[in-house]
């Protein structure tokens, strides 16, 4: 309902400034009525719905300015309505059956076929609602359209009846406009139609109220079994023109295209969901159950969700699920049921990713049971037999008192320093003798001389007269 209001600029130009009243036919559970009752312009609301004892849905609306009438729309007439004249009439009742009813027990009027019932209920709502709709009022109803192809007999009949119905509505209203939701029932064939600026004088002049009543009784009493043979509203053919038919057909084409766009979009998103691999949603079995083929594993795991593929390694087999929750459910159930035996371990790749792993650095600095680093007890730079004789030797070399034992941190540092000296520097390091200029030092010297030349002209003249020394020449000039 909010989308209908938004599509018509909140109905500001269509409703009286003094406020509006509405009639909601088939109002349960009350979403549309609640929305309009919350509008500050709303003065009063009326609703009609099938009692829950007959299979109708309960009404959740509680408001002091809302009047509810419990009745079967098939069985009441315009004179039975408790509603007064209204500015808005909503026709959104469903043709109920056992599978579409409260507690799955429908006890209302039944028709010969679904099409008999759907068209009879729609025209009955028009019969009741238009009898209370004021001049300039608004009619909002739900309709459906799906075009499987031009060769379908049911579609050919349905479109012919649709052209007649909408021709009649375009004659009675100033504007007839469709509204297809992008959020609710976007993939379904249903959509809403908003007819505004009701021409009540024409409605009375053409005796449309009588026409609707006669057509409703025809649908309930006819002996025609095949709905494709029903002849609904043939009187509207006198109002039809090629221009009106094209306008209605264009509207139906727009509805079809919008539905197909949503349908293709949903298929694309579904495909992305199916093909997207979540690295966490992998169930691992180790060791791989013997005599279990990939097909058997997929069949066993498919009860929990969609399995993209099965991968086998040397001693284990893994199954990639589409959705992480499905993989979690599979692991939880298989662990508790032990479906693959006691010897088979089952876990989730997510658990591996969540558990911390010790790298080489952390392992190197991991403490032993005595609370010391491994290198402190391994003899690499640390001597556990630090005796009194070594105290004396250290004192003689250093001329002072020796420590009780070498520092735990200094020992590995000293060892690394000794190794570096023995190796003669890092790889690629070649020490140059003093006084020999390398290309790098030559470039540095040239840069320095350029800077000094720019700051002292006399120095530049002196440098031009002097001869480069041997230490400034590159090694190749010797």
PDB file of N, CA, C and O in Angstrom, residues 144-173:
ATOM      1  N   UNK A 144      -3.723 -10.077 -11.734  1.00  0.00           N
ATOM      2  CA  UNK A 144      -2.607 -10.940 -12.097  1.00  0.00           C
ATOM      3  C   UNK A 144      -2.472 -11.081 -13.600  1.00  0.00           C
ATOM      4  O   UNK A 144      -3.473 -11.102 -14.326  1.00  0.00           O
ATOM      5  N   UNK A 145      -1.213 -11.172 -14.049  1.00  0.00           N
ATOM      6  CA  UNK A 145      -0.965 -11.369 -15.475  1.00  0.00           C
ATOM      7  C   UNK A 145       0.353 -12.100 -15.676  1.00  0.00           C
ATOM      8  O   UNK A 145       1.392 -11.717 -15.150  1.00  0.00           O
ATOM      9  N   UNK A 146       0.281 -13.177 -16.431  1.00  0.00           N
ATOM     10  CA  UNK A 146       1.459 -13.949 -16.829  1.00  0.00           C
ATOM     11  C   UNK A 146       1.214 -14.453 -18.244  1.00  0.00           C
ATOM     12  O   UNK A 146       0.165 -15.051 -18.518  1.00  0.00           O
ATOM     13  N   UNK A 147       2.165 -14.212 -19.122  1.00  0.00           N
ATOM     14  CA  UNK A 147       1.994 -14.563 -20.532  1.00  0.00           C
ATOM     15  C   UNK A 147       2.954 -15.686 -20.900  1.00  0.00           C
ATOM     16  O   UNK A 147       4.128 -15.439 -21.203  1.00  0.00           O
ATOM     17  N   UNK A 148       2.501 -16.933 -20.882  1.00  0.00           N
ATOM     18  CA  UNK A 148       3.386 -18.040 -21.263  1.00  0.00           C
ATOM     19  C   UNK A 148       3.595 -18.167 -22.758  1.00  0.00           C
ATOM     20  O   UNK A 148       4.472 -18.909 -23.198  1.00  0.00           O
ATOM     21  N   UNK A 149       2.803 -17.461 -23.559  1.00  0.00           N
ATOM     22  CA  UNK A 149       2.959 -17.543 -25.011  1.00  0.00           C
ATOM     23  C   UNK A 149       1.635 -17.347 -25.715  1.00  0.00           C
ATOM     24  O   UNK A 149       0.560 -17.523 -25.128  1.00  0.00           O
ATOM     25  N   UNK A 150       1.684 -16.975 -26.984  1.00  0.00           N
ATOM     26  CA  UNK A 150       0.443 -16.684 -27.719  1.00  0.00           C
ATOM     27  C   UNK A 150      -0.375 -17.916 -28.074  1.00  0.00           C
ATOM     28  O   UNK A 150      -1.520 -17.782 -28.519  1.00  0.00           O
ATOM     29  N   UNK A 151       0.178 -19.096 -27.900  1.00  0.00           N
ATOM     30  CA  UNK A 151      -0.526 -20.319 -28.298  1.00  0.00           C
ATOM     31  C   UNK A 151      -1.248 -20.994 -27.138  1.00  0.00           C
ATOM     32  O   UNK A 151      -1.836 -22.066 -27.328  1.00  0.00           O
ATOM     33  N   UNK A 152      -1.208 -20.387 -25.968  1.00  0.00           N
ATOM     34  CA  UNK A 152      -1.858 -20.989 -24.807  1.00  0.00           C
ATOM     35  C   UNK A 152      -3.336 -20.601 -24.795  1.00  0.00           C
ATOM     36  O   UNK A 152      -3.668 -19.411 -24.696  1.00  0.00           O
ATOM     37  N   UNK A 153      -4.258 -21.551 -24.880  1.00  0.00           N
ATOM     38  CA  UNK A 153      -5.694 -21.209 -24.933  1.00  0.00           C
ATOM     39  C   UNK A 153      -6.170 -20.460 -23.689  1.00  0.00           C
ATOM     40  O   UNK A 153      -6.986 -19.533 -23.799  1.00  0.00           O
ATOM     41  N   UNK A 154      -5.668 -20.850 -22.519  1.00  0.00           N
ATOM     42  CA  UNK A 154      -6.096 -20.178 -21.290  1.00  0.00           C
ATOM     43  C   UNK A 154      -5.653 -18.717 -21.284  1.00  0.00           C
ATOM     44  O   UNK A 154      -6.392 -17.834 -20.824  1.00  0.00           O
ATOM     45  N   UNK A 155      -4.449 -18.450 -21.806  1.00  0.00           N
ATOM     46  CA  UNK A 155      -3.958 -17.073 -21.850  1.00  0.00           C
ATOM     47  C   UNK A 155      -4.755 -16.238 -22.843  1.00  0.00           C
ATOM     48  O   UNK A 155      -5.040 -15.058 -22.585  1.00  0.00           O
ATOM     49  N   UNK A 156      -5.122 -16.824 -23.963  1.00  0.00           N
ATOM     50  CA  UNK A 156      -5.929 -16.102 -24.957  1.00  0.00           C
ATOM     51  C   UNK A 156      -7.268 -15.695 -24.356  1.00  0.00           C
ATOM     52  O   UNK A 156      -7.716 -14.547 -24.501  1.00  0.00           O
ATOM     53  N   UNK A 157      -7.911 -16.628 -23.662  1.00  0.00           N
ATOM     54  CA  UNK A 157      -9.196 -16.316 -23.029  1.00  0.00           C
ATOM     55  C   UNK A 157      -9.017 -15.270 -21.925  1.00  0.00           C
ATOM     56  O   UNK A 157      -9.790 -14.306 -21.836  1.00  0.00           O
ATOM     57  N   UNK A 158      -7.993 -15.445 -21.101  1.00  0.00           N
ATOM     58  CA  UNK A 158      -7.782 -14.549 -19.969  1.00  0.00           C
ATOM     59  C   UNK A 158      -7.520 -13.122 -20.448  1.00  0.00           C
ATOM     60  O   UNK A 158      -8.026 -12.154 -19.865  1.00  0.00           O
ATOM     61  N   UNK A 159      -6.746 -12.974 -21.508  1.00  0.00           N
ATOM     62  CA  UNK A 159      -6.464 -11.625 -21.996  1.00  0.00           C
ATOM     63  C   UNK A 159      -7.717 -10.972 -22.568  1.00  0.00           C
ATOM     64  O   UNK A 159      -7.928  -9.761 -22.402  1.00  0.00           O
ATOM     65  N   UNK A 160      -8.556 -11.755 -23.225  1.00  0.00           N
ATOM     66  CA  UNK A 160      -9.795 -11.190 -23.765  1.00  0.00           C
ATOM     67  C   UNK A 160     -10.681 -10.661 -22.643  1.00  0.00           C
ATOM     68  O   UNK A 160     -11.246  -9.562 -22.737  1.00  0.00           O
ATOM     69  N   UNK A 161     -10.788 -11.418 -21.548  1.00  0.00           N
ATOM     70  CA  UNK A 161     -11.586 -10.955 -20.414  1.00  0.00           C
ATOM     71  C   UNK A 161     -10.934  -9.739 -19.749  1.00  0.00           C
ATOM     72  O   UNK A 161     -11.625  -8.827 -19.277  1.00  0.00           O
ATOM     73  N   UNK A 162      -9.600  -9.725 -19.738  1.00  0.00           N
ATOM     74  CA  UNK A 162      -8.885  -8.592 -19.145  1.00  0.00           C
ATOM     75  C   UNK A 162      -9.118  -7.319 -19.951  1.00  0.00           C
ATOM     76  O   UNK A 162      -9.304  -6.232 -19.378  1.00  0.00           O
ATOM     77  N   UNK A 163      -9.101  -7.423 -21.264  1.00  0.00           N
ATOM     78  CA  UNK A 163      -9.360  -6.252 -22.104  1.00  0.00           C
ATOM     79  C   UNK A 163     -10.756  -5.693 -21.840  1.00  0.00           C
ATOM     80  O   UNK A 163     -10.947  -4.465 -21.779  1.00  0.00           O
ATOM     81  N   UNK A 164     -11.718  -6.558 -21.655  1.00  0.00           N
ATOM     82  CA  UNK A 164     -13.076  -6.094 -21.362  1.00  0.00           C
ATOM     83  C   UNK A 164     -13.143  -5.399 -20.005  1.00  0.00           C
ATOM     84  O   UNK A 164     -13.732  -4.315 -19.874  1.00  0.00           O
ATOM     85  N   UNK A 165     -12.539  -6.023 -18.993  1.00  0.00           N
ATOM     86  CA  UNK A 165     -12.609  -5.454 -17.646  1.00  0.00           C
ATOM     87  C   UNK A 165     -11.937  -4.088 -17.584  1.00  0.00           C
ATOM     88  O   UNK A 165     -12.504  -3.122 -17.051  1.00  0.00           O
ATOM     89  N   UNK A 166     -10.730  -3.978 -18.132  1.00  0.00           N
ATOM     90  CA  UNK A 166     -10.007  -2.711 -18.042  1.00  0.00           C
ATOM     91  C   UNK A 166     -10.614  -1.650 -18.948  1.00  0.00           C
ATOM     92  O   UNK A 166     -10.493  -0.454 -18.670  1.00  0.00           O
ATOM     93  N   UNK A 167     -11.259  -2.055 -20.022  1.00  0.00           N
ATOM     94  CA  UNK A 167     -11.985  -1.077 -20.839  1.00  0.00           C
ATOM     95  C   UNK A 167     -13.111  -0.445 -20.038  1.00  0.00           C
ATOM     96  O   UNK A 167     -13.326   0.782 -20.083  1.00  0.00           O
ATOM     97  N   UNK A 168     -13.821  -1.266 -19.272  1.00  0.00           N
ATOM     98  CA  UNK A 168     -14.892  -0.749 -18.424  1.00  0.00           C
ATOM     99  C   UNK A 168     -14.342   0.191 -17.354  1.00  0.00           C
ATOM    100  O   UNK A 168     -14.922   1.259 -17.086  1.00  0.00           O
ATOM    101  N   UNK A 169     -13.215  -0.178 -16.741  1.00  0.00           N
ATOM    102  CA  UNK A 169     -12.633   0.665 -15.697  1.00  0.00           C
ATOM    103  C   UNK A 169     -12.116   1.983 -16.266  1.00  0.00           C
ATOM    104  O   UNK A 169     -12.257   3.039 -15.634  1.00  0.00           O
ATOM    105  N   UNK A 170     -11.525   1.950 -17.451  1.00  0.00           N
ATOM    106  CA  UNK A 170     -11.041   3.188 -18.058  1.00  0.00           C
ATOM    107  C   UNK A 170     -12.190   4.110 -18.438  1.00  0.00           C
ATOM    108  O   UNK A 170     -12.005   5.335 -18.509  1.00  0.00           O
ATOM    109  N   UNK A 171     -13.346   3.538 -18.658  1.00  0.00           N
ATOM    110  CA  UNK A 171     -14.515   4.355 -18.960  1.00  0.00           C
ATOM    111  C   UNK A 171     -15.082   5.005 -17.701  1.00  0.00           C
ATOM    112  O   UNK A 171     -15.654   6.097 -17.769  1.00  0.00           O
ATOM    113  N   UNK A 172     -14.902   4.342 -16.547  1.00  0.00           N
ATOM    114  CA  UNK A 172     -15.486   4.837 -15.298  1.00  0.00           C
ATOM    115  C   UNK A 172     -14.535   5.709 -14.491  1.00  0.00           C
ATOM    116  O   UNK A 172     -14.984   6.413 -13.577  1.00  0.00           O
ATOM    117  N   UNK A 173     -13.236   5.669 -14.779  1.00  0.00           N
ATOM    118  CA  UNK A 173     -12.254   6.417 -13.988  1.00  0.00           C
ATOM    119  C   UNK A 173     -11.426   7.313 -14.906  1.00  0.00           C
ATOM    120  O   UNK A 173     -11.198   6.988 -16.081  1.00  0.00           O
TER     121      UNK A 173
END
